[in-house]
Backbone as JSON, one array per atom type, in Angstrom:
{
  "sequence": "MFLEVEGLSKGFGAEPVLDRLSFSVRERETLAVLGRSGSGKTTLLKVIAGLLPADGGSVTLAGEDLGERPPQQRNVVYMTQESLLFPHLDAEGNVAFGLRLRRRPGPERARAVEALLERLDLADHRHKMPQQLSGGQRQRVAFGRALAVRPALLLLDEPFSSLDAETRTAMQHLFQRVAREQGMTSLFVTHSLKEALLMGDAIALLRGGRFKTYASERDFVEDPESGVSEEISFWHSIGRRAVE",
  "N": [[91.05, 98.32, 79.14], [93.17, 100.73, 80.79], [95.22, 103.04, 79.98], [96.24, 102.48, 76.99], [97.86, 101.96, 75.04], [99.03, 102.05, 71.09], [100.78, 100.89, 68.55], [102.68, 102.65, 68.71], [105.16, 105.3, 67.47], [108.25, 106.51, 67.32], [110.98, 109.02, 66.23], [114.39, 110.51, 65.67], [115.73, 111.91, 63.63], [116.87, 110.15, 61.38], [116.82, 107.46, 63.32], [115.22, 105.77, 64.61], [113.61, 105.76, 67.45], [111.54, 104.41, 69.23], [109.86, 101.33, 68.43], [106.7, 101.19, 67.17], [105.13, 100.56, 68.9], [103.32, 98.52, 71.33], [100.66, 98.46, 74.02], [99.17, 98.32, 77.17], [98.06, 99.87, 80.73], [96.15, 98.78, 83.02], [93.75, 100.42, 85.43], [94.73, 101.89, 88.23], [96.57, 100.54, 88.79], [100.57, 99.77, 88.43], [102.66, 100.55, 86.02], [106.41, 98.89, 86.02], [108.67, 99.58, 83.74], [111.38, 98.1, 82.37], [114.71, 99.5, 81.22], [118.4, 99.67, 79.66], [120.01, 102.94, 79.74], [119.36, 105.07, 76.9], [117.46, 103.57, 75.69], [115.36, 104.09, 74.91], [113.51, 105.36, 77.11], [112.7, 107.48, 78.5], [111.67, 109.03, 76.17], [109.56, 107.58, 75.81], [108.05, 108.31, 77.66], [107.73, 111.59, 77.55], [106.64, 111.13, 74.7], [103.88, 110.37, 75.43], [102.67, 112.35, 77.69], [103.09, 114.47, 75.53], [104.83, 115.96, 75.27], [106.01, 115.43, 73.57], [105.89, 115.53, 69.62], [104.41, 112.02, 68.68], [105.3, 110.11, 65.81], [103.86, 108.22, 64.99], [100.72, 105.86, 65.84], [98.99, 105.78, 68.25], [97.4, 107.39, 71.84], [95.42, 106.4, 74.2], [93.77, 107.2, 76.64], [91.6, 106.73, 79.44], [89.69, 106.3, 77.48], [89.58, 107.83, 76.31], [91.32, 109.93, 73.45], [94.5, 110.94, 73.36], [95.84, 112.23, 71.89], [95.46, 114.42, 70.0], [95.42, 116.83, 72.06], [96.81, 119.23, 74.28], [99.95, 119.0, 76.63], [98.97, 120.24, 78.52], [95.78, 119.34, 79.1], [96.03, 117.06, 79.22], [95.43, 115.66, 81.45], [98.0, 114.68, 82.81], [100.75, 113.28, 84.76], [104.09, 114.74, 85.26], [107.27, 113.69, 86.14], [110.59, 113.6, 86.5], [114.06, 113.06, 87.75], [115.33, 114.46, 88.73], [114.21, 117.07, 91.13], [112.56, 119.72, 90.37], [111.48, 121.85, 91.89], [109.69, 125.23, 92.95], [112.26, 127.78, 92.93], [111.72, 130.51, 94.39], [109.33, 129.4, 96.22], [108.07, 127.59, 100.12], [108.05, 124.59, 100.91], [105.52, 124.14, 101.2], [103.81, 126.19, 99.38], [104.91, 125.01, 97.2], [103.82, 122.19, 96.99], [100.99, 123.04, 96.33], [101.19, 124.06, 94.13], [100.2, 123.43, 91.55], [97.51, 123.43, 92.53], [96.58, 126.14, 93.06], [96.94, 126.86, 90.56], [94.58, 125.93, 89.1], [92.79, 126.74, 90.17], [91.6, 126.08, 92.42], [89.37, 126.51, 95.2], [89.8, 128.1, 98.19], [90.02, 126.89, 101.47], [89.22, 124.39, 99.87], [91.82, 123.78, 98.68], [93.36, 123.91, 101.34], [93.19, 122.03, 102.71], [93.14, 119.77, 101.57], [95.94, 120.33, 100.63], [97.29, 119.87, 103.65], [96.63, 117.35, 104.22], [99.03, 115.93, 102.87], [100.82, 117.31, 103.01], [100.76, 116.11, 105.81], [100.74, 113.11, 104.74], [103.19, 112.28, 103.65], [105.16, 112.91, 105.62], [105.65, 115.6, 106.0], [104.71, 118.02, 107.0], [106.27, 119.26, 109.06], [107.97, 120.41, 108.25], [107.11, 122.12, 106.24], [107.48, 124.86, 106.09], [110.09, 125.08, 105.16], [112.44, 126.73, 102.63], [112.76, 125.02, 98.9], [116.06, 124.78, 98.78], [116.54, 124.36, 101.68], [116.14, 121.64, 102.67], [116.32, 118.69, 101.98], [117.66, 115.78, 99.83], [116.39, 113.7, 99.54], [113.63, 114.73, 100.65], [113.23, 117.21, 99.56], [112.3, 115.42, 96.63], [109.83, 114.28, 97.35], [108.78, 116.57, 98.14], [108.08, 117.07, 95.57], [107.03, 114.43, 94.75], [104.52, 115.19, 96.32], [103.53, 117.52, 95.18], [102.39, 116.65, 92.39], [100.7, 114.93, 93.47], [98.77, 116.01, 94.92], [97.11, 117.33, 92.32], [95.51, 115.1, 91.09], [96.25, 113.53, 89.07], [94.92, 111.61, 86.0], [96.63, 109.98, 85.16], [100.42, 108.78, 86.24], [103.49, 109.8, 85.29], [106.75, 108.78, 85.92], [109.76, 109.13, 85.8], [112.65, 107.27, 86.44], [112.52, 108.4, 89.0], [113.94, 108.24, 91.67], [116.25, 107.76, 91.18], [118.66, 109.23, 91.74], [119.1, 109.94, 94.56], [120.83, 108.49, 97.14], [122.0, 105.71, 98.71], [119.68, 104.5, 100.93], [118.01, 106.43, 101.1], [117.2, 106.05, 98.8], [115.31, 103.41, 99.1], [113.85, 104.61, 101.0], [112.25, 106.72, 99.74], [110.86, 104.73, 97.71], [109.56, 103.15, 99.26], [107.76, 104.25, 99.99], [106.12, 105.44, 98.0], [105.58, 103.09, 96.51], [102.73, 102.4, 99.09], [101.39, 105.24, 99.01], [100.72, 104.88, 96.55], [99.2, 102.88, 96.72], [97.21, 104.23, 98.53], [95.86, 106.06, 97.1], [95.12, 104.93, 95.06], [96.47, 105.21, 92.33], [97.56, 104.98, 88.68], [100.29, 104.3, 87.28], [103.13, 104.57, 84.94], [106.23, 103.71, 85.82], [109.55, 104.38, 85.22], [112.79, 102.81, 84.89], [116.3, 101.74, 85.27], [117.25, 100.11, 86.66], [116.97, 96.83, 87.85], [116.52, 95.26, 89.94], [115.07, 97.57, 91.06], [112.7, 98.01, 89.34], [111.46, 95.39, 89.94], [110.44, 95.37, 92.5], [108.81, 98.11, 91.96], [107.33, 97.51, 90.38], [103.08, 97.13, 89.64], [103.37, 95.27, 87.64], [105.22, 94.66, 84.53], [107.38, 95.51, 82.02], [109.81, 95.07, 79.62], [112.21, 97.44, 77.53], [113.61, 97.73, 74.72], [116.09, 98.23, 72.25], [113.62, 99.39, 70.89], [112.3, 98.14, 70.74], [109.24, 96.74, 72.82], [108.49, 94.82, 75.41], [106.57, 93.06, 76.88], [104.86, 91.42, 79.31], [103.81, 88.52, 81.24], [103.98, 87.6, 83.92], [105.03, 87.87, 86.61], [107.5, 85.87, 87.56], [107.26, 85.06, 84.64], [109.27, 86.97, 83.48], [111.38, 87.5, 85.27], [112.49, 84.32, 84.0], [113.09, 85.71, 81.46], [115.77, 85.8, 79.51], [116.36, 87.81, 78.21], [116.12, 89.84, 80.14], [117.62, 90.05, 81.9], [117.66, 88.54, 84.44], [118.89, 86.29, 85.37], [121.53, 86.87, 84.44], [122.27, 88.63, 86.48], [121.29, 87.19, 88.14], [123.23, 85.52, 88.55], [125.83, 86.83, 89.22], [125.69, 87.38, 91.6], [126.17, 85.15, 92.81], [128.33, 84.35, 91.48], [130.0, 86.31, 93.89], [129.06, 85.0, 96.14], [130.44, 82.14, 96.35], [132.87, 83.45, 96.09], [133.39, 84.83, 98.35], [132.91, 82.48, 100.26], [135.18, 81.33, 99.88]],
  "CA": [[92.12, 99.23, 79.76], [92.73, 102.76, 81.55], [95.58, 103.7, 79.15], [96.05, 102.06, 75.69], [98.99, 102.52, 73.99], [99.2, 101.38, 69.96], [101.57, 101.23, 67.55], [103.75, 104.26, 68.21], [106.37, 105.36, 66.98], [109.14, 108.28, 67.64], [112.74, 108.96, 65.83], [115.44, 111.68, 65.88], [116.25, 111.77, 62.41], [117.03, 108.26, 60.62], [117.34, 107.26, 63.88], [113.87, 105.29, 65.41], [113.84, 105.01, 69.1], [110.27, 103.75, 69.54], [109.46, 101.12, 67.34], [105.17, 100.75, 66.69], [105.5, 99.98, 70.74], [101.58, 98.94, 71.75], [100.9, 97.79, 75.04], [98.41, 98.36, 77.84], [97.97, 99.64, 81.8], [94.89, 97.98, 84.02], [93.62, 101.52, 86.48], [95.23, 101.64, 89.95], [98.07, 99.51, 88.48], [101.83, 100.51, 87.4], [103.79, 99.2, 84.93], [107.42, 99.37, 85.27], [109.11, 99.17, 82.48], [112.55, 98.72, 83.11], [115.66, 99.53, 79.86], [119.45, 100.67, 79.69], [120.13, 104.57, 79.26], [119.4, 104.87, 75.26], [116.75, 103.06, 75.49], [113.81, 105.3, 74.44], [112.42, 105.42, 78.13], [112.04, 109.16, 78.58], [111.23, 109.29, 74.92], [108.12, 107.12, 75.71], [107.03, 109.22, 78.44], [107.1, 112.5, 76.59], [105.29, 111.24, 73.95], [102.49, 109.92, 76.25], [102.68, 113.35, 78.11], [102.73, 115.44, 75.03], [105.89, 116.78, 75.8], [107.58, 115.44, 72.58], [105.15, 114.2, 69.08], [104.61, 110.87, 68.36], [105.58, 109.87, 64.63], [103.11, 107.34, 64.64], [100.8, 105.42, 66.82], [98.11, 106.97, 69.4], [97.29, 106.86, 73.1], [94.32, 106.8, 74.38], [93.49, 107.61, 78.2], [90.35, 106.45, 79.9], [88.73, 106.11, 76.63], [89.96, 109.4, 75.15], [92.1, 109.85, 72.33], [95.19, 112.16, 73.67], [96.39, 112.61, 70.21], [95.35, 116.6, 69.78], [95.12, 117.17, 73.04], [98.32, 119.94, 74.61], [99.94, 118.15, 77.67], [97.5, 120.48, 79.91], [94.83, 119.52, 79.25], [96.03, 115.2, 79.32], [95.12, 115.19, 83.16], [99.2, 113.52, 82.85], [101.73, 114.81, 85.64], [105.17, 114.17, 84.56], [108.15, 113.28, 87.09], [112.06, 113.76, 87.28], [114.6, 111.95, 88.83], [115.49, 115.74, 89.07], [112.72, 117.57, 92.23], [112.34, 121.63, 89.66], [111.28, 122.74, 93.02], [110.03, 126.85, 92.42], [113.12, 128.23, 94.45], [110.23, 130.96, 95.06], [108.0, 129.01, 97.12], [108.08, 126.63, 100.39], [107.26, 123.24, 100.3], [103.54, 124.2, 101.5], [103.53, 126.88, 98.62], [105.11, 124.22, 95.73], [102.97, 121.09, 96.68], [99.45, 123.5, 96.59], [100.98, 125.65, 93.34], [98.67, 123.18, 91.07], [95.89, 123.68, 93.3], [96.51, 127.3, 92.63], [97.08, 127.17, 88.92], [93.7, 125.19, 88.37], [92.31, 127.74, 91.06], [90.66, 125.65, 93.42], [88.64, 127.65, 96.63], [91.09, 127.93, 99.12], [89.63, 125.87, 101.92], [89.55, 123.03, 98.88], [93.35, 123.53, 98.47], [94.56, 123.82, 102.21], [92.28, 120.48, 103.34], [94.26, 118.5, 100.04], [98.02, 120.38, 100.39], [97.97, 119.49, 105.07], [96.75, 116.13, 103.94], [99.45, 115.12, 101.3], [101.98, 117.09, 104.18], [101.04, 114.76, 106.44], [101.25, 111.66, 104.27], [104.2, 111.88, 102.81], [106.37, 113.32, 106.6], [106.46, 116.91, 105.39], [104.07, 118.86, 107.62], [107.75, 119.8, 109.71], [109.25, 121.12, 106.83], [106.22, 123.18, 105.33], [107.83, 126.11, 105.67], [111.05, 125.37, 104.57], [112.69, 126.78, 100.77], [113.9, 124.03, 98.68], [117.42, 125.01, 99.37], [117.01, 123.56, 103.63], [115.38, 120.2, 102.4], [117.93, 117.25, 102.07], [117.73, 115.37, 98.38], [114.71, 112.96, 99.8], [112.96, 115.82, 100.84], [112.75, 118.05, 98.26], [111.44, 114.6, 95.98], [108.81, 113.62, 98.67], [107.53, 117.31, 98.39], [107.79, 116.87, 94.3], [105.72, 113.62, 94.72], [102.98, 116.14, 96.91], [102.53, 118.25, 93.73], [101.98, 115.54, 91.48], [99.51, 114.2, 93.46], [97.88, 117.21, 94.59], [96.11, 117.65, 91.03], [95.05, 113.77, 91.2], [96.47, 113.61, 88.0], [94.49, 110.54, 86.0], [97.92, 109.34, 84.73], [101.55, 109.76, 86.44], [104.53, 109.36, 84.49], [108.23, 108.49, 87.05], [111.02, 108.76, 84.79], [113.94, 107.43, 86.79], [112.9, 109.3, 90.07], [114.33, 107.75, 92.72], [118.03, 107.42, 90.28], [119.82, 110.54, 92.33], [119.32, 109.82, 96.23], [121.33, 107.64, 98.15], [120.68, 104.27, 99.06], [119.13, 104.17, 102.14], [116.67, 107.71, 100.91], [116.21, 105.28, 97.71], [114.98, 102.66, 99.64], [112.48, 105.01, 101.16], [110.91, 106.25, 98.61], [110.67, 102.94, 97.16], [108.31, 102.2, 100.31], [106.59, 105.52, 100.24], [105.15, 105.29, 96.77], [104.34, 101.97, 96.8], [102.45, 103.04, 100.72], [100.63, 106.58, 98.34], [100.18, 104.15, 95.79], [97.51, 102.09, 96.8], [96.12, 104.45, 99.26], [95.91, 106.71, 96.09], [94.65, 104.18, 93.93], [97.25, 105.06, 91.18], [97.52, 104.69, 87.89], [101.49, 104.7, 86.79], [104.69, 104.41, 84.27], [107.6, 103.87, 86.53], [110.63, 103.7, 84.36], [114.08, 103.03, 85.44], [117.08, 101.21, 84.27], [118.0, 99.07, 88.01], [116.27, 95.91, 87.45], [115.8, 95.08, 91.2], [113.62, 99.04, 91.58], [111.52, 97.48, 88.49], [110.41, 93.85, 90.19], [109.94, 95.98, 93.89], [107.59, 98.94, 91.68], [105.74, 97.44, 89.16], [102.52, 95.76, 89.92], [102.78, 94.26, 86.0], [106.96, 94.63, 84.7], [107.57, 95.81, 80.98], [111.11, 95.76, 79.69], [112.42, 98.51, 76.69], [114.65, 97.46, 74.33], [116.28, 98.36, 71.01], [112.96, 100.55, 70.47], [110.74, 97.17, 70.86], [108.14, 96.82, 74.02], [107.53, 93.56, 75.78], [105.34, 92.44, 78.64], [105.23, 89.94, 80.85], [102.34, 88.12, 81.71], [104.0, 87.25, 85.56], [107.09, 87.66, 86.83], [108.35, 85.15, 86.26], [107.89, 85.22, 83.03], [110.48, 88.22, 83.87], [112.91, 86.04, 85.84], [113.28, 83.29, 83.44], [113.33, 85.39, 80.24], [117.35, 85.43, 79.1], [116.57, 88.95, 77.65], [115.32, 90.82, 81.18], [118.9, 90.05, 82.63], [117.82, 88.59, 85.79], [119.32, 85.32, 85.26], [122.8, 87.39, 84.38], [122.52, 89.23, 88.06], [121.58, 85.74, 90.02], [125.18, 84.88, 88.81], [127.11, 87.36, 89.42], [125.39, 86.61, 92.99], [126.08, 83.95, 92.93], [129.76, 84.27, 92.13], [130.8, 86.57, 94.71], [129.3, 84.15, 97.53], [131.46, 81.33, 96.39], [134.35, 83.9, 96.27], [133.23, 85.12, 100.07], [133.4, 81.49, 101.09], [136.76, 80.73, 99.82]],
  "C": [[92.12, 100.7, 79.43], [94.04, 103.46, 80.51], [96.29, 102.17, 78.22], [97.17, 102.25, 74.76], [99.29, 101.47, 72.43], [99.94, 101.6, 69.08], [102.5, 102.71, 67.72], [105.05, 104.32, 68.01], [107.26, 106.49, 66.77], [110.88, 107.75, 67.23], [113.36, 109.85, 65.79], [116.44, 111.47, 65.12], [115.92, 110.22, 61.81], [117.05, 107.6, 61.87], [115.83, 106.18, 64.57], [114.23, 104.93, 66.72], [112.45, 104.05, 69.55], [109.98, 103.12, 68.47], [107.97, 100.85, 67.1], [105.19, 99.83, 68.11], [103.28, 99.75, 70.73], [101.75, 97.73, 72.49], [99.8, 99.46, 76.36], [98.52, 98.47, 79.68], [96.67, 99.7, 82.19], [95.08, 100.06, 84.88], [94.38, 100.99, 87.34], [96.55, 100.55, 89.38], [99.47, 100.3, 88.06], [102.63, 99.73, 87.33], [105.31, 99.74, 85.48], [108.21, 99.25, 84.72], [111.12, 100.0, 82.57], [114.11, 98.75, 81.63], [116.81, 100.25, 80.45], [119.03, 102.3, 79.26], [120.54, 104.25, 77.73], [118.23, 104.51, 75.12], [115.33, 103.7, 75.23], [113.1, 105.68, 75.75], [111.43, 106.54, 78.64], [111.13, 109.67, 77.31], [109.33, 108.56, 75.01], [107.14, 107.7, 76.3], [106.71, 110.6, 78.14], [106.12, 112.4, 75.51], [104.08, 111.16, 74.65], [102.29, 111.02, 76.69], [102.09, 114.82, 77.21], [103.67, 116.39, 74.55], [106.34, 116.48, 74.21], [106.1, 115.24, 71.06], [104.96, 113.38, 68.7], [104.69, 111.05, 66.39], [104.48, 109.05, 64.13], [102.21, 106.41, 65.32], [99.17, 105.91, 67.16], [98.29, 106.15, 70.84], [96.6, 107.25, 73.39], [93.94, 106.11, 75.79], [92.31, 107.18, 78.94], [88.96, 106.9, 79.04], [89.25, 107.04, 75.84], [91.23, 109.06, 74.74], [93.49, 110.98, 72.83], [95.74, 113.27, 72.29], [96.9, 114.58, 69.88], [95.69, 117.12, 70.98], [96.2, 117.97, 73.68], [98.5, 118.9, 75.66], [99.21, 119.12, 78.61], [96.5, 120.28, 79.84], [94.9, 117.9, 78.96], [95.21, 114.84, 80.75], [96.63, 113.81, 83.23], [99.9, 114.52, 83.72], [103.22, 113.69, 85.03], [106.62, 114.38, 85.61], [109.46, 112.74, 87.34], [112.26, 113.52, 88.16], [114.81, 114.08, 89.45], [113.85, 116.81, 89.81], [112.4, 118.59, 91.05], [111.38, 121.94, 90.78], [110.97, 124.33, 92.56], [110.78, 127.17, 93.74], [112.4, 129.34, 95.39], [109.17, 130.8, 96.7], [108.58, 128.04, 98.05], [107.95, 125.69, 100.24], [105.99, 123.07, 100.75], [103.72, 124.77, 99.91], [104.06, 125.46, 97.44], [104.05, 122.69, 96.21], [101.94, 121.96, 96.56], [99.74, 124.46, 95.21], [100.23, 124.76, 92.39], [97.84, 123.26, 91.17], [95.5, 125.32, 92.1], [96.06, 127.1, 91.11], [95.15, 126.65, 88.48], [92.56, 125.95, 89.41], [90.97, 127.11, 91.67], [89.97, 126.76, 94.78], [90.1, 127.31, 97.37], [90.54, 126.95, 100.41], [89.9, 123.97, 101.67], [91.3, 123.07, 99.05], [93.98, 123.65, 99.93], [93.72, 122.36, 102.56], [93.56, 119.45, 102.39], [96.04, 118.77, 100.28], [98.13, 119.59, 102.32], [97.55, 118.02, 104.77], [98.28, 115.08, 103.26], [100.54, 115.55, 102.23], [101.98, 116.29, 105.22], [101.82, 113.23, 106.24], [102.4, 111.69, 104.19], [105.12, 112.61, 104.25], [106.42, 114.63, 105.89], [105.65, 118.22, 106.1], [105.15, 119.57, 109.07], [108.09, 121.12, 109.09], [108.08, 122.23, 105.94], [106.65, 124.41, 105.45], [109.01, 126.08, 105.42], [111.05, 125.5, 103.02], [113.61, 125.56, 100.0], [115.42, 123.8, 99.04], [117.3, 124.42, 101.36], [116.37, 122.7, 103.0], [116.95, 119.0, 101.86], [117.18, 116.65, 100.62], [116.15, 114.27, 98.41], [113.95, 113.79, 99.9], [112.16, 116.59, 100.06], [111.7, 117.07, 97.12], [110.48, 114.57, 96.82], [107.74, 115.59, 98.58], [106.92, 117.68, 96.56], [106.38, 116.0, 94.02], [104.97, 114.49, 94.55], [102.58, 117.06, 95.83], [102.25, 117.9, 92.76], [101.26, 115.31, 92.27], [98.44, 114.63, 93.57], [97.28, 117.85, 93.28], [95.41, 116.24, 90.77], [95.39, 113.02, 89.61], [95.35, 111.68, 87.24], [95.89, 109.39, 85.44], [99.17, 109.77, 85.44], [102.77, 108.86, 86.5], [106.09, 109.35, 85.56], [108.93, 108.29, 85.85], [112.72, 108.67, 85.97], [113.63, 108.19, 88.37], [113.34, 109.62, 90.9], [115.78, 108.19, 92.35], [119.15, 108.49, 91.2], [120.19, 110.76, 93.7], [120.41, 108.13, 96.5], [120.9, 106.51, 98.12], [119.97, 103.96, 99.67], [117.57, 105.32, 101.87], [115.73, 107.1, 99.76], [114.91, 104.79, 98.19], [113.61, 103.52, 100.54], [111.69, 105.47, 100.7], [110.61, 105.62, 97.92], [109.08, 102.88, 97.86], [107.62, 103.18, 100.35], [105.51, 105.37, 99.29], [104.48, 104.39, 96.37], [102.96, 101.98, 97.93], [101.13, 104.3, 99.72], [100.52, 106.09, 97.07], [98.34, 103.62, 95.63], [96.9, 102.73, 97.25], [95.64, 105.58, 98.51], [95.01, 106.0, 95.19], [95.22, 105.32, 92.36], [97.5, 104.75, 90.47], [98.85, 105.49, 87.17], [102.21, 104.3, 86.09], [105.63, 104.36, 84.99], [108.76, 103.32, 85.53], [112.13, 103.92, 84.98], [114.77, 102.38, 84.47], [117.93, 99.85, 85.72], [116.92, 97.78, 88.29], [115.76, 95.49, 88.79], [114.76, 95.72, 91.44], [112.49, 98.42, 90.5], [110.61, 96.07, 89.16], [110.08, 94.77, 91.91], [108.62, 97.06, 93.42], [106.71, 97.88, 91.18], [104.81, 96.29, 89.66], [101.8, 94.63, 88.41], [104.59, 95.03, 85.16], [106.85, 94.5, 82.39], [109.14, 95.76, 80.21], [111.1, 96.24, 78.19], [113.49, 98.38, 76.08], [114.8, 97.84, 72.83], [114.8, 98.94, 70.61], [111.84, 99.36, 71.01], [110.57, 96.95, 71.98], [108.13, 95.74, 73.94], [107.42, 93.46, 76.43], [105.25, 91.54, 78.77], [103.78, 89.27, 81.8], [102.4, 87.71, 83.53], [105.2, 87.74, 85.39], [107.79, 87.07, 87.22], [108.51, 84.56, 85.35], [109.46, 86.22, 82.81], [111.91, 87.65, 84.2], [113.21, 84.92, 84.43], [113.7, 83.84, 81.79], [114.99, 86.1, 79.93], [117.74, 87.24, 79.04], [116.52, 90.21, 79.39], [117.0, 90.39, 81.85], [118.92, 90.02, 83.99], [118.87, 87.45, 86.21], [120.58, 85.58, 85.29], [122.95, 87.71, 85.93], [122.89, 88.49, 89.65], [123.05, 85.58, 90.63], [125.54, 85.74, 89.19], [126.78, 87.41, 91.17], [126.11, 85.74, 93.68], [127.52, 83.18, 93.78], [130.59, 84.37, 93.8], [130.22, 85.88, 96.4], [130.14, 83.11, 97.3], [132.84, 82.39, 96.33], [134.3, 84.27, 97.87], [133.84, 83.9, 100.46], [135.1, 81.04, 100.74], [137.43, 81.35, 100.13]]
}
């Protein structure tokens, strides 16, 4: 497995948030992690990214133990629902930022940025400042900045939840397309049942500090804890009311 998490624990004070989680993710796979607010989704990603220390357990990426590595040496990018663009840089400058930081040669940097701007439909907006971009455009720029450094692992913390429904759907489709093209390995956490089913090659449920993975989408749908049956019942009841 490409990403392996074994016995990962994290608590704040006397309250355990992650309780000996163990799971793995294959290379080029997106694992969608479904969980309610406060379930520990963000804590999980921050521990993997090295932004929070674990209380126990291990994280291995491509055969290397990340335990002693600082965040900047993990080859992991953490992306949130806030685009967090640099306000003094235009769209092109934001996408190029990580490559500049890594001192990539100018021609190589220019080619990589140009390809990403085209792929993310940002070529016509390259010289716009963040405040001149729509919410969806800002998130595309943040996505491009994350992809530019070609991380081994991309961690997405409800990245589209602040967008309107139409833009969110467009970003979901964009992510799926780019993930296939780039061969990305990622963890995509969300509180949306529909989004988890749409985005994941595999699905997991984080609840009460425990992590449950599913062998198939059917197993997830049939598990009472997943909430799928409640969702189906809700829409059936709406349908009956509409008929009546």
